[in-house]
Coordinates of N, CA and C in Angstrom, one line a residue:
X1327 N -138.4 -7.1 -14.9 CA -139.1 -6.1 -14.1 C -139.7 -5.1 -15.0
X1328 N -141.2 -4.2 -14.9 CA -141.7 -3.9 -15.7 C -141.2 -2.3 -15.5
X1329 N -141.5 -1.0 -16.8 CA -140.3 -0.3 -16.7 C -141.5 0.3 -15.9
X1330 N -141.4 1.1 -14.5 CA -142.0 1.9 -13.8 C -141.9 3.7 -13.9
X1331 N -141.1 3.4 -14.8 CA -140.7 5.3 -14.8 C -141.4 5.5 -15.8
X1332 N -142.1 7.2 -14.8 CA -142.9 8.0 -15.6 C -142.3 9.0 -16.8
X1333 N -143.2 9.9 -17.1 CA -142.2 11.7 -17.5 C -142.3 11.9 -16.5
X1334 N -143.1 12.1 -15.5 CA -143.1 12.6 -14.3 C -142.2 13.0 -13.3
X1335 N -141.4 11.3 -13.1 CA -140.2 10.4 -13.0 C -139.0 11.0 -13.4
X1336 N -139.2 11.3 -14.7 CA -138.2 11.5 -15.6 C -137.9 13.1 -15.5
X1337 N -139.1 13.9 -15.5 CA -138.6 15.1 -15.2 C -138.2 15.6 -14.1
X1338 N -138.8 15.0 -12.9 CA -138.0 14.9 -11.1 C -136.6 14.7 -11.0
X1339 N -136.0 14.0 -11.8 CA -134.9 13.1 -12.0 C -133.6 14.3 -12.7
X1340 N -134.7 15.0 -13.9 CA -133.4 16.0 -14.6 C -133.6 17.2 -13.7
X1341 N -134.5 17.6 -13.0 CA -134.7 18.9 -11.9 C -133.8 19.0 -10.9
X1342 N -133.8 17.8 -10.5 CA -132.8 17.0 -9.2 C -131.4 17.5 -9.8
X1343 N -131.2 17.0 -10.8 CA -129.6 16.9 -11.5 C -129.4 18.7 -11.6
X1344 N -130.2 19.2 -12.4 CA -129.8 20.7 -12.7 C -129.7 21.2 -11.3
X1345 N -130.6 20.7 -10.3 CA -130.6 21.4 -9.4 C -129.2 21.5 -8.5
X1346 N -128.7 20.2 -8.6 CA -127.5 20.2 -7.9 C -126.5 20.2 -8.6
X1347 N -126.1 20.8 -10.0 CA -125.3 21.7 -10.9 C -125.6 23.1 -10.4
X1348 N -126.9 23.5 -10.3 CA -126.6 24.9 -9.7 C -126.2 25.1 -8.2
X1349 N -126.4 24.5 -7.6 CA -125.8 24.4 -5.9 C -124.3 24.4 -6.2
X1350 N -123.3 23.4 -6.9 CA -122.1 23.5 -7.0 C -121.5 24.3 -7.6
X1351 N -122.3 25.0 -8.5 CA -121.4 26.5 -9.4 C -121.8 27.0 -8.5
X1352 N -122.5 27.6 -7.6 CA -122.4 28.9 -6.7 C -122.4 28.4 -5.5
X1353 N -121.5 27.5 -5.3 CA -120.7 26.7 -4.1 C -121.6 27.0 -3.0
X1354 N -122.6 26.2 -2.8 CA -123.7 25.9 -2.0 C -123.5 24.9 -1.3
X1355 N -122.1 24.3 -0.7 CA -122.1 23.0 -0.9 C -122.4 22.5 0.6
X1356 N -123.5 22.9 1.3 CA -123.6 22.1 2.3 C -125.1 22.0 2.4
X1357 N -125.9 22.8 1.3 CA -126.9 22.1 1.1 C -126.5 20.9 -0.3
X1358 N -126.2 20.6 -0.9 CA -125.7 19.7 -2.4 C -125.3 18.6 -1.3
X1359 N -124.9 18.5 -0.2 CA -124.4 17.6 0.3 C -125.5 17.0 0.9
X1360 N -126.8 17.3 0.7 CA -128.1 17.2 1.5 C -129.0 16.0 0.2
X1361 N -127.9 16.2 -1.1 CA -128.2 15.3 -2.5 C -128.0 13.6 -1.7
X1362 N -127.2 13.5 -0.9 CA -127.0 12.3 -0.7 C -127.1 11.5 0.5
X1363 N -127.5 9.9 0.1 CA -128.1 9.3 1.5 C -126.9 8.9 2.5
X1364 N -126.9 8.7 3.6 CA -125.7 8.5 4.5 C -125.0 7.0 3.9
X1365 N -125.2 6.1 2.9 CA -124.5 5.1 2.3 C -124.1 5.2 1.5
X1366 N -123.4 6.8 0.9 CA -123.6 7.1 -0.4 C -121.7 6.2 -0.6
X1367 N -121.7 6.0 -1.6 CA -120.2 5.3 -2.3 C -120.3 6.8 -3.5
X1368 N -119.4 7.7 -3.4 CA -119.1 8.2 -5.1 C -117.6 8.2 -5.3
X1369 N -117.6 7.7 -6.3 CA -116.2 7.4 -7.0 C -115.6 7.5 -8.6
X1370 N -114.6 7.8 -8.8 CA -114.4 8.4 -10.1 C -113.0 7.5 -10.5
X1371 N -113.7 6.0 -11.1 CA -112.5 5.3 -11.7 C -111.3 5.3 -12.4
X1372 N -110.1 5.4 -12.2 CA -109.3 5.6 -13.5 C -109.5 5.0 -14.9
X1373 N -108.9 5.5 -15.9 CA -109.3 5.2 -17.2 C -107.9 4.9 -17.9
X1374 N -107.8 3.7 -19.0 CA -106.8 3.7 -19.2 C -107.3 3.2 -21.0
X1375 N -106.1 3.5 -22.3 CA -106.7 3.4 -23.4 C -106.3 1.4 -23.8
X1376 N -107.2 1.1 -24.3 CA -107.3 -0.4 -24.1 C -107.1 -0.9 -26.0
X1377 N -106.3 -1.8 -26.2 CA -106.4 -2.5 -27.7 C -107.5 -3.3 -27.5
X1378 N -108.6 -3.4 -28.6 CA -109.5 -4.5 -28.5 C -108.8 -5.5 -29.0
X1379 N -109.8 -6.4 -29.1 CA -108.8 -8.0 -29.1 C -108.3 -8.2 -30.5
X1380 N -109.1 -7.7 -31.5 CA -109.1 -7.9 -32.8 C -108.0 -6.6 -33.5
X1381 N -107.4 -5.8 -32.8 CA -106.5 -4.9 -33.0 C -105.3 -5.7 -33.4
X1382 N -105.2 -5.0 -35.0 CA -103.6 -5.7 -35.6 C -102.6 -4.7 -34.8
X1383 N -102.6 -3.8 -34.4 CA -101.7 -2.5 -33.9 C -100.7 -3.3 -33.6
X1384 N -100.6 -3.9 -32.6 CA -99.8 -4.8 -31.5 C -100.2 -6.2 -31.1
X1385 N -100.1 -6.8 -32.6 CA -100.7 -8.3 -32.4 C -99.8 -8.9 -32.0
X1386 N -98.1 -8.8 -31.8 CA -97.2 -9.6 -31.8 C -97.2 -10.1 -30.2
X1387 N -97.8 -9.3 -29.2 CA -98.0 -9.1 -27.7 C -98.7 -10.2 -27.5
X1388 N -98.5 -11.0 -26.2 CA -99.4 -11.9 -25.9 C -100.9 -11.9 -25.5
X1389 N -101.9 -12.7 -25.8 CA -103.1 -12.2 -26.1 C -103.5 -12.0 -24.7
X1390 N -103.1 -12.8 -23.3 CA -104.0 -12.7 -22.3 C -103.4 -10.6 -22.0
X1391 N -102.6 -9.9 -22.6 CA -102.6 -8.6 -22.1 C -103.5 -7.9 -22.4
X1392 N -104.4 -8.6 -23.8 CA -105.7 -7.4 -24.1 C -106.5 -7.8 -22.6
X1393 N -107.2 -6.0 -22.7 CA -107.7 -6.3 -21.4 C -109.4 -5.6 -22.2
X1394 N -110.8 -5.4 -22.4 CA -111.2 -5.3 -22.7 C -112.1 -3.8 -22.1
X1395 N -111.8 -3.8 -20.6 CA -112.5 -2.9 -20.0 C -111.5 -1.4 -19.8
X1396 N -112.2 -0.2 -20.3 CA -111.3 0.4 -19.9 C -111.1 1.2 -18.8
X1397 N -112.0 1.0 -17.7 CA -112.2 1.5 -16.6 C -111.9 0.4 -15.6
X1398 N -111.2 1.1 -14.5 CA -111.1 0.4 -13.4 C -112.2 -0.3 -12.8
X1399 N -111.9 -1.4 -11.9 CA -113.3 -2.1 -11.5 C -113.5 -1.4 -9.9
X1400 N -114.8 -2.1 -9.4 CA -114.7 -2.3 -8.5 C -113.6 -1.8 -7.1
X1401 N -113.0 -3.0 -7.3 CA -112.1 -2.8 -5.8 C -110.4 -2.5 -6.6
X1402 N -110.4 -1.9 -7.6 CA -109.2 -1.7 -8.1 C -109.0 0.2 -7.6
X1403 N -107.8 0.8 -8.5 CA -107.1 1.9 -8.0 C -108.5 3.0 -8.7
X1404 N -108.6 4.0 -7.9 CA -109.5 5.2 -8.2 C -108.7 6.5 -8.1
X1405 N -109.0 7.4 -9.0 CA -109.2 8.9 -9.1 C -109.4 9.9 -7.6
X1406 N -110.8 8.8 -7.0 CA -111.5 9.3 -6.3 C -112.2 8.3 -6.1
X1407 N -112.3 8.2 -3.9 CA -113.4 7.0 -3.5 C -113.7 8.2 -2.3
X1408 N -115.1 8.1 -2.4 CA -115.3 9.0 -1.6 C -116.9 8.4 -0.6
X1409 N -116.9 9.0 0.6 CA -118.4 8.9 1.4 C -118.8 9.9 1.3
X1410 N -120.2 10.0 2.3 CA -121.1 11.2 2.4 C -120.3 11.9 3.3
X1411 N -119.4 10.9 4.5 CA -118.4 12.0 5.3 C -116.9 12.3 5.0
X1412 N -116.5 11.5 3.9 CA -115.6 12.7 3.4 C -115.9 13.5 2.4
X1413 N -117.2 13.6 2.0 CA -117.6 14.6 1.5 C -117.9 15.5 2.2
X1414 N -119.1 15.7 3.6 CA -118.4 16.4 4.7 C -117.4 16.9 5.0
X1415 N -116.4 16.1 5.5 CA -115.1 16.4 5.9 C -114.6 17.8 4.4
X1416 N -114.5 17.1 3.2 CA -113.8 18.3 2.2 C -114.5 19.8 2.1
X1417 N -115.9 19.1 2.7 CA -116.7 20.4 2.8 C -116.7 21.5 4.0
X1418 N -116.1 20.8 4.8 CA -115.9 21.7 6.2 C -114.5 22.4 5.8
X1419 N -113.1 21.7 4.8 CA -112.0 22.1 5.0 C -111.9 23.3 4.4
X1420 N -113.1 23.3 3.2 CA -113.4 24.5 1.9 C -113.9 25.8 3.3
X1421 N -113.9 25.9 4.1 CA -114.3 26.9 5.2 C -113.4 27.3 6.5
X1422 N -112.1 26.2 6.1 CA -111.2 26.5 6.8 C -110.1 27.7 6.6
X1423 N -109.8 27.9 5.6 CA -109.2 28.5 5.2 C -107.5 28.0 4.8
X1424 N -107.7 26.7 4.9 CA -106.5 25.5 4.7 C -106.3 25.1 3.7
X1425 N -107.9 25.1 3.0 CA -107.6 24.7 1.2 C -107.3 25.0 0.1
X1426 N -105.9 25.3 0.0 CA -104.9 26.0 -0.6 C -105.3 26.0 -2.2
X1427 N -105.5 24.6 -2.4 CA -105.9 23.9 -3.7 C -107.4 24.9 -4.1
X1428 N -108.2 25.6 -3.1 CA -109.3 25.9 -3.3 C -109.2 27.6 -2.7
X1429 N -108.1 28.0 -2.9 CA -107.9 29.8 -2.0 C -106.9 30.6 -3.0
X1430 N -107.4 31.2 -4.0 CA -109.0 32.0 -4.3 C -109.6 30.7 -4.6
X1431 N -111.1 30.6 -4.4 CA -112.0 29.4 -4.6 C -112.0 28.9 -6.3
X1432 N -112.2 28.0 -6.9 CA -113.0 27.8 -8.3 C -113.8 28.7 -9.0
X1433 N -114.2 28.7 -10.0 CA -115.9 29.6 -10.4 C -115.8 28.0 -11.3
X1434 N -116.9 27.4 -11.0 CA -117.2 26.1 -11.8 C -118.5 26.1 -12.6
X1435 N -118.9 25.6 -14.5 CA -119.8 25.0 -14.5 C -120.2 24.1 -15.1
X1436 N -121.0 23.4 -14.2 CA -121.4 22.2 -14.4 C -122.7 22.0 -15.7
X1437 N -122.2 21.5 -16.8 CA -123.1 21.3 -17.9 C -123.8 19.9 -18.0
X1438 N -125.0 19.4 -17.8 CA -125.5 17.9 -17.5 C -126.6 18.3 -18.1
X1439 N -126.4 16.9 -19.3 CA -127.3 16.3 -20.3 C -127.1 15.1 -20.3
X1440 N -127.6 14.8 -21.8 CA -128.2 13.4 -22.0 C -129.0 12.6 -20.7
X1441 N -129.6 13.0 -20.2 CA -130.2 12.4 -18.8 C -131.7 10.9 -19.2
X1442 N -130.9 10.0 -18.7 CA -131.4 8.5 -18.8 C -132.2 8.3 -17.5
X1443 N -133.3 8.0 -17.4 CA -133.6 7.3 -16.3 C -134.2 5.8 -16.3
X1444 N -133.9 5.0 -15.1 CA -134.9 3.9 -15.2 C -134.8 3.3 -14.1
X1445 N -135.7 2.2 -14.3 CA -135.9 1.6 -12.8 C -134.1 0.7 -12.4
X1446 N -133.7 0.9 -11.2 CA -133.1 0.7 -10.6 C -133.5 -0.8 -10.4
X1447 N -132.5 -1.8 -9.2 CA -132.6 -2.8 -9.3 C -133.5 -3.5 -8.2
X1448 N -134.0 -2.3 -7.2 CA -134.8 -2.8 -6.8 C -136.4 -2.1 -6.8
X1449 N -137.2 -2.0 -6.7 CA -138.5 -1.2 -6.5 C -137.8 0.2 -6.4
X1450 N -137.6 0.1 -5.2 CA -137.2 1.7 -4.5 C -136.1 2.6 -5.0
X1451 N -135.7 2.2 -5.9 CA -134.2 2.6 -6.7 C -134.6 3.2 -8.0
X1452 N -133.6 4.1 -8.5 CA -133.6 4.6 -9.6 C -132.7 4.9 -10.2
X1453 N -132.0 4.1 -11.5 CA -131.0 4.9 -11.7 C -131.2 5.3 -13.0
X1454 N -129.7 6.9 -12.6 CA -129.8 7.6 -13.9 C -128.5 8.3 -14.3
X1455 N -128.6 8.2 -15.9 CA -127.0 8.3 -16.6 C -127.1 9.4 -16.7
X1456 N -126.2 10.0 -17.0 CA -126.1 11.5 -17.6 C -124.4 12.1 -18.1
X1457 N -124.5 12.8 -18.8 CA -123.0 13.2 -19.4 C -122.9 14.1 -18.7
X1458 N -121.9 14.8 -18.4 CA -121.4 16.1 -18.0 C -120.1 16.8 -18.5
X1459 N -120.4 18.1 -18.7 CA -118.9 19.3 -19.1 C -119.0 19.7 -17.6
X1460 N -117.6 20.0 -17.0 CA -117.3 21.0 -16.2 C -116.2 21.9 -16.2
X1461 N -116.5 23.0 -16.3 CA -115.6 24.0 -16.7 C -115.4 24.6 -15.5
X1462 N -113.8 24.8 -15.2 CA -113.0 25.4 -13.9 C -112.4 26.7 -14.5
X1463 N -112.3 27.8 -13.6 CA -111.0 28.7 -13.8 C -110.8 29.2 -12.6
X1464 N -109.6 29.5 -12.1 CA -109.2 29.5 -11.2 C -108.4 30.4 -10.8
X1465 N -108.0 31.8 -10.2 CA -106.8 32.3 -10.0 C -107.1 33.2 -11.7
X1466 N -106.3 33.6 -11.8 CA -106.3 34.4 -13.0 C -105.9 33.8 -14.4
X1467 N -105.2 32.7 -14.6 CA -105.6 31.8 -15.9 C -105.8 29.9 -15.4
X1468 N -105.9 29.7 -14.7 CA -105.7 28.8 -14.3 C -107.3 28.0 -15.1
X1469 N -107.4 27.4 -15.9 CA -108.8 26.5 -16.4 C -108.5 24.8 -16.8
X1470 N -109.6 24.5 -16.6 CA -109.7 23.2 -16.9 C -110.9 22.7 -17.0
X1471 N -111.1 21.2 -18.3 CA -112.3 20.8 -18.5 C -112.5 19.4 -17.7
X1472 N -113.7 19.2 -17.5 CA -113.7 17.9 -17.2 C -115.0 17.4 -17.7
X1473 N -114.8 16.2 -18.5 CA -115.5 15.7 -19.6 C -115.7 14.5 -18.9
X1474 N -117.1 13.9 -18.9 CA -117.6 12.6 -18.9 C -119.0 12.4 -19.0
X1475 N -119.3 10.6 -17.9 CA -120.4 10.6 -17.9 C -120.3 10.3 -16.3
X1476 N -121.6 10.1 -16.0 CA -122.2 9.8 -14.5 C -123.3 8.3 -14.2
X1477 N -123.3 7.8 -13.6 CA -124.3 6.3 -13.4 C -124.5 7.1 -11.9
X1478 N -125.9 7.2 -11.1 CA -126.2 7.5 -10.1 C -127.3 6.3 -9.6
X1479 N -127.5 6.2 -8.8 CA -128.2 5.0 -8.4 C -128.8 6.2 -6.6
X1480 N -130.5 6.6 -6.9 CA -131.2 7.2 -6.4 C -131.9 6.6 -5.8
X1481 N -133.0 6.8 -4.4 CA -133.7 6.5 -3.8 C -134.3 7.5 -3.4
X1482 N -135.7 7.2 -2.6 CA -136.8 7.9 -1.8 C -136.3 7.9 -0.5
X1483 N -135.6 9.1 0.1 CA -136.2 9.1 1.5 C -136.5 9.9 2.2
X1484 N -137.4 10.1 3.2 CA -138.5 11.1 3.7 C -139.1 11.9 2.2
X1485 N -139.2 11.0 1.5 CA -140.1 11.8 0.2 C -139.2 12.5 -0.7
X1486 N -137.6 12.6 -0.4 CA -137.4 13.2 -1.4 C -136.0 12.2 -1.9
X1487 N -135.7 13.0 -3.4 CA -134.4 11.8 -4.0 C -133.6 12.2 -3.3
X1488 N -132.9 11.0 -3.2 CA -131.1 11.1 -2.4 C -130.5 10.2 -3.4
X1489 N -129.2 10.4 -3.7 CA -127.9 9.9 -4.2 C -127.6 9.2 -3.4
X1490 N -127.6 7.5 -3.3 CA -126.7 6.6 -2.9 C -125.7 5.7 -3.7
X1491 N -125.3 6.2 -4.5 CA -124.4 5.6 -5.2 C -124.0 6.7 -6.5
X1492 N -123.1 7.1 -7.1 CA -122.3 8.0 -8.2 C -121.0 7.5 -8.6
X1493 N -120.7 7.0 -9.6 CA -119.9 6.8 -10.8 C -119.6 7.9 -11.7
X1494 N -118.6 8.4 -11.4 CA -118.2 9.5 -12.3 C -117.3 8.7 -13.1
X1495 N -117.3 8.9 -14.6 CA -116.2 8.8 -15.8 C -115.3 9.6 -16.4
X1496 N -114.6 9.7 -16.6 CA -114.2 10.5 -17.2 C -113.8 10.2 -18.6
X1497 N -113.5 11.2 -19.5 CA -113.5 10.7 -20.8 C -112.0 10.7 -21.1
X1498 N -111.3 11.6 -20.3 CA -109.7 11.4 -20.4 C -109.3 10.3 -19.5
X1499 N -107.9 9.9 -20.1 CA -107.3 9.3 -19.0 C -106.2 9.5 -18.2
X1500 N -106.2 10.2 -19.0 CA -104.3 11.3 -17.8 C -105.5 13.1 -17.2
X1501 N -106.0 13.0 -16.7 CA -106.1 14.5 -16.0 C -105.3 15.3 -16.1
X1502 N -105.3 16.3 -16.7 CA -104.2 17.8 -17.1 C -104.4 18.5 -15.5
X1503 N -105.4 18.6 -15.1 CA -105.6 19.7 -14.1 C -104.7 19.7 -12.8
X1504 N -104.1 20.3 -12.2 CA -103.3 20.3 -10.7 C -103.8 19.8 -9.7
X1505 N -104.7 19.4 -9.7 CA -105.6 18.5 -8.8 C -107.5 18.4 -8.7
X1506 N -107.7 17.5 -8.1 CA -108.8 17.5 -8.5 C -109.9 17.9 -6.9
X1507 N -109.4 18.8 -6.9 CA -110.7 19.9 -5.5 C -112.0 20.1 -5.7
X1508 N -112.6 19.7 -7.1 CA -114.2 20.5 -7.1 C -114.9 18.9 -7.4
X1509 N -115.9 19.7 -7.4 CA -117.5 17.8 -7.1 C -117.8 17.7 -8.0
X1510 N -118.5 16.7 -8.7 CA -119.3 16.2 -9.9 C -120.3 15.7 -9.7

């Protein structure tokens, strides 16, 4: 397929992204929830530290336990499997006054770089990588980082981008933080 992305493209693409880093630090979040199409999948795989095959560390182990991937797949155990309505749903509860995990709220921010774009797999698609820092504090010492990358898989509709698809990574594999209440 021939590559169709512009700068044009390309700079729509990182506007979009900063744009909805600033909606989530100043907890806007029921326009940020307007980022995604009603088929959206986002999900944030567990991570686990893997021997490559060629690793003397622990050669004595049998070989079928190297595993090569170090992210969960597909239909295996997640961090986080989320829709556009339980993204709703967490978004209505942040207004209830129920969300304990989120009462005093966060102050979050979201740092996003390295931004990749290209043609997606079909015409109408776009996808795009990007790294992210997000820094939490919470309550009076309460902080945490959250380190990764992102695969987003975008489309056109009524003329503007929507998120139908988000893969969050993370770069750790044990989570330090008390839970995981804020968006990426």
């Amino acid at each position: 397929m021939p590559n169709l992305i512009t700068e044009e493209t390309i700079r729509e693409v990182e506007q979009f992204l900063y744009r909805e880093a600033r909606l989530l630090d100043n907890r806007r979040f029921s326009e940020w929830l307007e980022f995604f199409s009603e088929d959206l999948r986002y999900w944030m795989p567990t991570r686990s530290n893997r021997y490559p095959v060629n690793s003397k560390a622990i050669s004595i182990l049998d070989a079928s336990r190297y595993e090569e991937e170090e992210v969960s797949g597909e239909d295996e155990l997640a961090f986080m499997e989320e829709t556009k309505k339980t993204l709703e749903m967490r978004v209505a509860r942040l207004g209830t006054g129920m969300a304990w995990a989120e009462d005093p709220p966060s102050r979050t921010r979201h740092i996003i770089t390295n931004i990749e774009v290209e043609q997606g797999d079909t015409s109408d698609q776009l996808r795009a990588y990007s790294n992210f820092v997000m820094y939490r504090n919470r309550a009076e010492r309460d902080e945490d980082f959250y380190v990764g990358s992102r695969e987003d898989i975008m489309r056109r509709e009524g003329g503007q981008l929507r998120i139908s698809y988000r893969k969050i990574v993370m770069d750790q594999n044990v989570l330090l933080a008390k839970n995981i209440s804020n968006f990426f």
